[in-house]
Amino acid sequence: DTGVSQNPRHKITKRGQNVTFRCDPISEHNRLYWYRQTLGQGPEFLTYFQNEAQLEKSRLLSDRFSAERPKGSFSTLEIQRTEQGDSAMYLCASSLDTRTGGNTIYFGEGSWLTVV
Amino acid sequence: KQEVTQIPAALSVPEGENLVLNCSFTDSAIYNLQWFRQDPGKGLTSLLLIQSSQREQTSGRLNASLDKSSGRSTLYIAASQPGDSATYLCAVNFGNEKLTFGTGTRLTIIP
């Protein structure tokens, strides 16, 4: 098991362009999370999936953001019409169902987005 | 509002010393609490997970404690090493399926 994998690791894009990030969770994990982190801050929750169902979206997630997990395995996070304020590190995490035992949440290395 | 606070924001300690990092949270009805380490420009590495029913967890030189009634957790690092230099993040699961993070403590171990 290679852990949570994210790509690309770095993306520089011009304002107004669309970007997509991919996350491959730990294989047996049924929960997948997206967080966003800016410099000097802790990560902030964006959304999470239980298998293929998107169960919650933060108010931070504007209409320009969309996340999918079509087969309950990998997930994509797309940002349309990027703005400079979208510049951040986007972190993906996965876990087994935390309701039953409060299992550890494992994070990937993150995808850095710079909007110029 | 459910919040997590970590003070101080930065800490420098000579190599070999024991140290304690602090985390406080506003709502005692937590599900669990997790400590993470983050190296510059990198993702988060899980260090310890404490369930709401537990008082402490240990892994090697690390010991994390939890006092729900006072809304506090501590991460104790014994015999610190330069490789321990990183930002340490505390994250609380308030039972709503997501983690609420503090802003972290940036730890520097001085050789």
PDB file of C-alpha atoms in Angstrom:
ATOM      1  CA  ASP A   1       0.000   0.000   0.000  1.00  0.00           C
ATOM      2  CA  THR A   2       1.506   3.308  -1.128  1.00  0.00           C
ATOM      3  CA  GLY A   3      -0.744   5.581   0.906  1.00  0.00           C
ATOM      4  CA  VAL A   4      -2.863   8.429  -0.417  1.00  0.00           C
ATOM      5  CA  SER A   5      -1.612   9.608  -3.793  1.00  0.00           C
ATOM      6  CA  GLN A   6      -2.290  13.027  -5.304  1.00  0.00           C
ATOM      7  CA  ASN A   7      -1.407  14.522  -8.658  1.00  0.00           C
ATOM      8  CA  PRO A   8      -0.290  16.790 -10.003  1.00  0.00           C
ATOM      9  CA  ARG A   9       1.834  17.878  -7.075  1.00  0.00           C
ATOM     10  CA  HIS A  10       2.198  21.389  -8.436  1.00  0.00           C
ATOM     11  CA  LYS A  11       0.074  23.368 -10.853  1.00  0.00           C
ATOM     12  CA  ILE A  12       0.541  26.930 -12.064  1.00  0.00           C
ATOM     13  CA  THR A  13      -2.364  28.292 -14.028  1.00  0.00           C
ATOM     14  CA  LYS A  14      -3.571  31.579 -15.377  1.00  0.00           C
ATOM     15  CA  ARG A  15      -6.581  33.222 -13.823  1.00  0.00           C
ATOM     16  CA  GLY A  16      -9.756  32.081 -15.503  1.00  0.00           C
ATOM     17  CA  GLN A  17      -8.465  28.637 -16.471  1.00  0.00           C
ATOM     18  CA  ASN A  18      -9.880  25.364 -15.173  1.00  0.00           C
ATOM     19  CA  VAL A  19      -7.783  22.906 -13.176  1.00  0.00           C
ATOM     20  CA  THR A  20      -8.386  19.355 -12.010  1.00  0.00           C
ATOM     21  CA  PHE A  21      -6.681  17.448  -9.232  1.00  0.00           C
ATOM     22  CA  ARG A  22      -6.810  13.706  -8.748  1.00  0.00           C
ATOM     23  CA  CYS A  23      -6.651  11.699  -5.531  1.00  0.00           C
ATOM     24  CA  ASP A  24      -6.155   7.956  -5.160  1.00  0.00           C
ATOM     25  CA  PRO A  25      -6.987   6.915  -1.589  1.00  0.00           C
ATOM     26  CA  ILE A  26      -5.700   3.936   0.352  1.00  0.00           C
ATOM     27  CA  SER A  27      -7.358   1.013  -1.393  1.00  0.00           C
ATOM     28  CA  GLU A  28      -9.652  -0.326   1.333  1.00  0.00           C
ATOM     29  CA  HIS A  29     -10.757   3.100   2.594  1.00  0.00           C
ATOM     30  CA  ASN A  30     -14.375   3.996   1.984  1.00  0.00           C
ATOM     31  CA  ARG A  31     -14.144   7.638   3.075  1.00  0.00           C
ATOM     32  CA  LEU A  32     -12.378  10.323   1.093  1.00  0.00           C
ATOM     33  CA  TYR A  33     -11.927  13.961   2.102  1.00  0.00           C
ATOM     34  CA  TRP A  34     -10.735  17.143   0.451  1.00  0.00           C
ATOM     35  CA  TYR A  35      -9.170  19.957   2.474  1.00  0.00           C
ATOM     36  CA  ARG A  36      -7.567  23.258   1.515  1.00  0.00           C
ATOM     37  CA  GLN A  37      -4.593  24.803   3.281  1.00  0.00           C
ATOM     38  CA  THR A  38      -3.102  28.270   2.893  1.00  0.00           C
ATOM     39  CA  LEU A  39       0.253  29.390   4.256  1.00  0.00           C
ATOM     40  CA  GLY A  40       0.392  29.580   8.035  1.00  0.00           C
ATOM     41  CA  GLN A  41      -3.052  28.079   8.490  1.00  0.00           C
ATOM     42  CA  GLY A  42      -4.381  24.660   9.352  1.00  0.00           C
ATOM     43  CA  PRO A  43      -6.241  22.713   6.682  1.00  0.00           C
ATOM     44  CA  GLU A  44      -9.917  23.600   6.162  1.00  0.00           C
ATOM     45  CA  PHE A  45     -12.537  21.036   5.280  1.00  0.00           C
ATOM     46  CA  LEU A  46     -14.037  21.224   1.787  1.00  0.00           C
ATOM     47  CA  THR A  47     -16.017  18.042   1.179  1.00  0.00           C
ATOM     48  CA  TYR A  48     -16.124  14.313   1.832  1.00  0.00           C
ATOM     49  CA  PHE A  49     -17.385  11.101   0.247  1.00  0.00           C
ATOM     50  CA  GLN A  50     -18.640   7.870   1.687  1.00  0.00           C
ATOM     51  CA  ASN A  51     -17.934   5.470  -1.170  1.00  0.00           C
ATOM     52  CA  GLU A  52     -19.273   7.313  -4.242  1.00  0.00           C
ATOM     53  CA  ALA A  53     -21.754   9.514  -2.357  1.00  0.00           C
ATOM     54  CA  GLN A  54     -20.774  13.102  -1.596  1.00  0.00           C
ATOM     55  CA  LEU A  55     -22.200  13.576   1.898  1.00  0.00           C
ATOM     56  CA  GLU A  56     -21.169  17.089   2.844  1.00  0.00           C
ATOM     57  CA  LYS A  57     -19.853  20.250   1.225  1.00  0.00           C
ATOM     58  CA  SER A  58     -18.388  23.182   3.078  1.00  0.00           C
ATOM     59  CA  ARG A  59     -19.603  26.713   2.445  1.00  0.00           C
ATOM     60  CA  LEU A  60     -16.014  27.337   1.350  1.00  0.00           C
ATOM     61  CA  LEU A  61     -16.791  25.276  -1.738  1.00  0.00           C
ATOM     62  CA  SER A  62     -18.210  27.802  -4.181  1.00  0.00           C
ATOM     63  CA  ASP A  63     -20.112  26.865  -7.335  1.00  0.00           C
ATOM     64  CA  ARG A  64     -16.817  26.928  -9.224  1.00  0.00           C
ATOM     65  CA  PHE A  65     -15.642  23.866  -7.304  1.00  0.00           C
ATOM     66  CA  SER A  66     -16.867  20.366  -8.043  1.00  0.00           C
ATOM     67  CA  ALA A  67     -15.698  17.044  -6.669  1.00  0.00           C
ATOM     68  CA  GLU A  68     -16.531  13.562  -7.842  1.00  0.00           C
ATOM     69  CA  ARG A  69     -15.779  10.025  -6.818  1.00  0.00           C
ATOM     70  CA  PRO A  70     -17.509   8.096  -9.597  1.00  0.00           C
ATOM     71  CA  LYS A  71     -16.759   4.516  -8.630  1.00  0.00           C
ATOM     72  CA  GLY A  72     -16.012   4.963  -4.969  1.00  0.00           C
ATOM     73  CA  SER A  73     -12.291   4.735  -5.615  1.00  0.00           C
ATOM     74  CA  PHE A  74     -10.309   7.733  -6.912  1.00  0.00           C
ATOM     75  CA  SER A  75     -11.661  11.276  -6.698  1.00  0.00           C
ATOM     76  CA  THR A  76     -11.244  14.452  -8.721  1.00  0.00           C
ATOM     77  CA  LEU A  77     -11.527  18.044  -7.602  1.00  0.00           C
ATOM     78  CA  GLU A  78     -12.136  20.542 -10.387  1.00  0.00           C
ATOM     79  CA  ILE A  79     -11.898  24.297 -10.043  1.00  0.00           C
ATOM     80  CA  GLN A  80     -13.456  26.298 -12.849  1.00  0.00           C
ATOM     81  CA  ARG A  81     -12.554  29.885 -13.758  1.00  0.00           C
ATOM     82  CA  THR A  82      -9.742  29.995 -11.228  1.00  0.00           C
ATOM     83  CA  GLU A  83      -9.135  33.129  -9.178  1.00  0.00           C
ATOM     84  CA  GLN A  84      -6.000  34.238  -7.364  1.00  0.00           C
ATOM     85  CA  GLY A  85      -7.713  33.493  -4.062  1.00  0.00           C
ATOM     86  CA  ASP A  86      -7.825  29.826  -5.049  1.00  0.00           C
ATOM     87  CA  SER A  87      -4.047  29.597  -4.647  1.00  0.00           C
ATOM     88  CA  ALA A  88      -3.484  27.062  -1.887  1.00  0.00           C
ATOM     89  CA  MET A  89      -2.507  23.483  -1.230  1.00  0.00           C
ATOM     90  CA  TYR A  90      -5.340  21.024  -1.804  1.00  0.00           C
ATOM     91  CA  LEU A  91      -5.076  17.999   0.424  1.00  0.00           C
ATOM     92  CA  CYS A  92      -6.813  14.693  -0.009  1.00  0.00           C
ATOM     93  CA  ALA A  93      -7.299  12.241   2.838  1.00  0.00           C
ATOM     94  CA  SER A  94      -8.908   8.870   3.332  1.00  0.00           C
ATOM     95  CA  SER A  95     -10.082   6.618   6.144  1.00  0.00           C
ATOM     96  CA  LEU A  96     -12.311   3.716   7.004  1.00  0.00           C
ATOM     97  CA  ASP A  97     -15.759   4.666   8.307  1.00  0.00           C
ATOM     98  CA  THR A  98     -14.959   6.782  11.352  1.00  0.00           C
ATOM     99  CA  ARG A  99     -18.363   6.242  12.961  1.00  0.00           C
ATOM    100  CA  THR A 100     -17.548   2.738  14.085  1.00  0.00           C
ATOM    101  CA  GLY A 101     -14.123   3.166  15.549  1.00  0.00           C
ATOM    102  CA  GLY A 102     -12.789   6.641  14.903  1.00  0.00           C
ATOM    103  CA  ASN A 103     -10.146   5.377  12.553  1.00  0.00           C
ATOM    104  CA  THR A 104      -7.085   7.385  11.644  1.00  0.00           C
ATOM    105  CA  ILE A 105      -7.391   9.766   8.721  1.00  0.00           C
ATOM    106  CA  TYR A 106      -4.439   9.577   6.332  1.00  0.00           C
ATOM    107  CA  PHE A 107      -3.426  12.505   4.176  1.00  0.00           C
ATOM    108  CA  GLY A 108      -1.661  12.692   0.847  1.00  0.00           C
ATOM    109  CA  GLU A 109       1.246  14.970  -0.041  1.00  0.00           C
ATOM    110  CA  GLY A 110      -1.075  17.651  -1.380  1.00  0.00           C
ATOM    111  CA  SER A 111      -1.428  19.473  -4.677  1.00  0.00           C
ATOM    112  CA  TRP A 112      -0.117  23.022  -4.775  1.00  0.00           C
ATOM    113  CA  LEU A 113      -2.098  25.449  -6.909  1.00  0.00           C
ATOM    114  CA  THR A 114      -0.745  28.834  -7.908  1.00  0.00           C
ATOM    115  CA  VAL A 115      -3.046  31.104  -9.886  1.00  0.00           C
ATOM    116  CA  VAL A 116      -1.236  33.936 -11.690  1.00  0.00           C
TER     117      VAL A 116
ATOM    118  CA  LYS B   1     -18.629  27.637  17.168  1.00  0.00           C
ATOM    119  CA  GLN B   2     -16.280  24.653  17.317  1.00  0.00           C
ATOM    120  CA  GLU B   3     -12.689  25.876  17.334  1.00  0.00           C
ATOM    121  CA  VAL B   4      -9.234  24.472  17.934  1.00  0.00           C
ATOM    122  CA  THR B   5      -6.388  26.613  19.229  1.00  0.00           C
ATOM    123  CA  GLN B   6      -2.685  25.886  19.425  1.00  0.00           C
ATOM    124  CA  ILE B   7      -0.359  28.077  21.458  1.00  0.00           C
ATOM    125  CA  PRO B   8       2.446  28.991  20.992  1.00  0.00           C
ATOM    126  CA  ALA B   9       2.618  29.419  17.234  1.00  0.00           C
ATOM    127  CA  ALA B  10       6.360  28.712  17.318  1.00  0.00           C
ATOM    128  CA  LEU B  11       8.725  27.056  19.758  1.00  0.00           C
ATOM    129  CA  SER B  12      12.516  26.579  19.786  1.00  0.00           C
ATOM    130  CA  VAL B  13      14.083  23.990  22.056  1.00  0.00           C
ATOM    131  CA  PRO B  14      17.683  22.706  22.443  1.00  0.00           C
ATOM    132  CA  GLU B  15      18.284  19.164  21.281  1.00  0.00           C
ATOM    133  CA  GLY B  16      17.756  16.514  23.919  1.00  0.00           C
ATOM    134  CA  GLU B  17      15.136  18.381  25.912  1.00  0.00           C
ATOM    135  CA  ASN B  18      11.640  17.115  26.557  1.00  0.00           C
ATOM    136  CA  LEU B  19       8.837  19.378  25.387  1.00  0.00           C
ATOM    137  CA  VAL B  20       5.067  19.751  25.426  1.00  0.00           C
ATOM    138  CA  LEU B  21       2.819  21.118  22.702  1.00  0.00           C
ATOM    139  CA  ASN B  22      -0.628  22.347  23.622  1.00  0.00           C
ATOM    140  CA  CYS B  23      -4.015  22.141  21.950  1.00  0.00           C
ATOM    141  CA  SER B  24      -7.328  23.459  23.251  1.00  0.00           C
ATOM    142  CA  PHE B  25     -10.830  23.048  21.841  1.00  0.00           C
ATOM    143  CA  THR B  26     -14.117  24.751  22.554  1.00  0.00           C
ATOM    144  CA  ASP B  27     -16.550  21.819  22.660  1.00  0.00           C
ATOM    145  CA  SER B  28     -15.938  18.922  25.049  1.00  0.00           C
ATOM    146  CA  ALA B  29     -18.279  16.617  23.098  1.00  0.00           C
ATOM    147  CA  ILE B  30     -15.565  15.367  20.782  1.00  0.00           C
ATOM    148  CA  TYR B  31     -15.404  12.082  18.905  1.00  0.00           C
ATOM    149  CA  ASN B  32     -11.627  11.869  18.703  1.00  0.00           C
ATOM    150  CA  LEU B  33      -8.503  13.983  18.405  1.00  0.00           C
ATOM    151  CA  GLN B  34      -5.556  13.468  16.101  1.00  0.00           C
ATOM    152  CA  TRP B  35      -2.041  14.915  16.121  1.00  0.00           C
ATOM    153  CA  PHE B  36      -0.223  15.419  12.823  1.00  0.00           C
ATOM    154  CA  ARG B  37       3.220  16.458  11.742  1.00  0.00           C
ATOM    155  CA  GLN B  38       3.785  18.590   8.647  1.00  0.00           C
ATOM    156  CA  ASP B  39       7.167  19.282   7.066  1.00  0.00           C
ATOM    157  CA  PRO B  40       7.509  22.427   4.904  1.00  0.00           C
ATOM    158  CA  GLY B  41       5.646  22.088   1.627  1.00  0.00           C
ATOM    159  CA  LYS B  42       4.547  18.563   2.428  1.00  0.00           C
ATOM    160  CA  GLY B  43       1.364  16.777   3.393  1.00  0.00           C
ATOM    161  CA  LEU B  44       0.332  15.682   6.874  1.00  0.00           C
ATOM    162  CA  THR B  45       1.704  12.649   8.666  1.00  0.00           C
ATOM    163  CA  SER B  46      -0.518  11.160  11.346  1.00  0.00           C
ATOM    164  CA  LEU B  47       1.239  10.765  14.680  1.00  0.00           C
ATOM    165  CA  LEU B  48      -1.381   9.716  17.215  1.00  0.00           C
ATOM    166  CA  LEU B  49      -5.143   9.289  17.402  1.00  0.00           C
ATOM    167  CA  ILE B  50      -6.956   9.517  20.750  1.00  0.00           C
ATOM    168  CA  GLN B  51     -10.558   8.368  21.008  1.00  0.00           C
ATOM    169  CA  SER B  52     -12.932  10.329  23.240  1.00  0.00           C
ATOM    170  CA  SER B  53     -12.959   7.455  25.741  1.00  0.00           C
ATOM    171  CA  GLN B  54      -9.162   7.437  26.082  1.00  0.00           C
ATOM    172  CA  ARG B  55      -6.878   9.569  28.236  1.00  0.00           C
ATOM    173  CA  GLU B  56      -3.616   9.050  26.370  1.00  0.00           C
ATOM    174  CA  GLN B  57      -1.804   7.332  23.540  1.00  0.00           C
ATOM    175  CA  THR B  58       1.896   6.604  23.150  1.00  0.00           C
ATOM    176  CA  SER B  59       4.103   5.938  20.167  1.00  0.00           C
ATOM    177  CA  GLY B  60       7.840   5.798  20.689  1.00  0.00           C
ATOM    178  CA  ARG B  61       9.015   9.127  22.057  1.00  0.00           C
ATOM    179  CA  LEU B  62       5.580  10.671  21.625  1.00  0.00           C
ATOM    180  CA  ASN B  63       2.774  10.737  24.163  1.00  0.00           C
ATOM    181  CA  ALA B  64      -0.538  12.460  23.619  1.00  0.00           C
ATOM    182  CA  SER B  65      -3.023  13.125  26.383  1.00  0.00           C
ATOM    183  CA  LEU B  66      -6.659  14.150  26.301  1.00  0.00           C
ATOM    184  CA  ASP B  67      -8.732  15.951  28.948  1.00  0.00           C
ATOM    185  CA  LYS B  68     -12.182  16.496  27.521  1.00  0.00           C
ATOM    186  CA  SER B  69     -13.572  18.242  30.580  1.00  0.00           C
ATOM    187  CA  SER B  70     -11.024  21.033  30.286  1.00  0.00           C
ATOM    188  CA  GLY B  71     -10.957  20.980  26.487  1.00  0.00           C
ATOM    189  CA  ARG B  72      -7.231  20.271  26.267  1.00  0.00           C
ATOM    190  CA  SER B  73      -4.773  17.907  24.685  1.00  0.00           C
ATOM    191  CA  THR B  74      -1.002  17.833  24.940  1.00  0.00           C
ATOM    192  CA  LEU B  75       1.666  16.219  22.804  1.00  0.00           C
ATOM    193  CA  TYR B  76       4.771  15.318  24.772  1.00  0.00           C
ATOM    194  CA  ILE B  77       8.000  14.716  22.871  1.00  0.00           C
ATOM    195  CA  ALA B  78      10.820  13.106  24.830  1.00  0.00           C
ATOM    196  CA  ALA B  79      14.518  13.565  24.127  1.00  0.00           C
ATOM    197  CA  SER B  80      13.968  15.896  21.180  1.00  0.00           C
ATOM    198  CA  GLN B  81      16.067  15.529  18.011  1.00  0.00           C
ATOM    199  CA  PRO B  82      16.739  17.906  15.106  1.00  0.00           C
ATOM    200  CA  GLY B  83      14.616  15.623  12.926  1.00  0.00           C
ATOM    201  CA  ASP B  84      11.619  16.506  15.086  1.00  0.00           C
ATOM    202  CA  SER B  85      11.660  20.030  13.635  1.00  0.00           C
ATOM    203  CA  ALA B  86       8.335  20.498  11.840  1.00  0.00           C
ATOM    204  CA  THR B  87       4.891  22.007  12.307  1.00  0.00           C
ATOM    205  CA  TYR B  88       2.642  20.016  14.613  1.00  0.00           C
ATOM    206  CA  LEU B  89      -1.096  20.217  14.013  1.00  0.00           C
ATOM    207  CA  CYS B  90      -3.895  19.219  16.335  1.00  0.00           C
ATOM    208  CA  ALA B  91      -7.200  18.221  14.749  1.00  0.00           C
ATOM    209  CA  VAL B  92     -10.507  17.461  16.447  1.00  0.00           C
ATOM    210  CA  ASN B  93     -13.392  15.383  15.147  1.00  0.00           C
ATOM    211  CA  PHE B  94     -16.447  16.939  16.804  1.00  0.00           C
ATOM    212  CA  GLY B  95     -18.600  14.080  15.564  1.00  0.00           C
ATOM    213  CA  ASN B  96     -19.589  15.756  12.315  1.00  0.00           C
ATOM    214  CA  GLU B  97     -17.418  13.618  10.042  1.00  0.00           C
ATOM    215  CA  LYS B  98     -14.699  16.191   9.470  1.00  0.00           C
ATOM    216  CA  LEU B  99     -11.576  17.401  11.244  1.00  0.00           C
ATOM    217  CA  THR B 100     -11.257  20.915  12.629  1.00  0.00           C
ATOM    218  CA  PHE B 101      -7.609  21.939  12.742  1.00  0.00           C
ATOM    219  CA  GLY B 102      -5.617  24.351  14.829  1.00  0.00           C
ATOM    220  CA  THR B 103      -3.126  26.623  13.105  1.00  0.00           C
ATOM    221  CA  GLY B 104      -0.207  24.531  14.342  1.00  0.00           C
ATOM    222  CA  THR B 105       2.946  24.978  16.382  1.00  0.00           C
ATOM    223  CA  ARG B 106       6.164  25.353  14.399  1.00  0.00           C
ATOM    224  CA  LEU B 107       8.828  23.460  16.339  1.00  0.00           C
ATOM    225  CA  THR B 108      12.546  24.014  15.881  1.00  0.00           C
ATOM    226  CA  ILE B 109      15.046  21.760  17.636  1.00  0.00           C
ATOM    227  CA  ILE B 110      18.399  23.489  17.997  1.00  0.00           C
ATOM    228  CA  PRO B 111      21.401  21.142  17.586  1.00  0.00           C
TER     229      PRO B 111
END
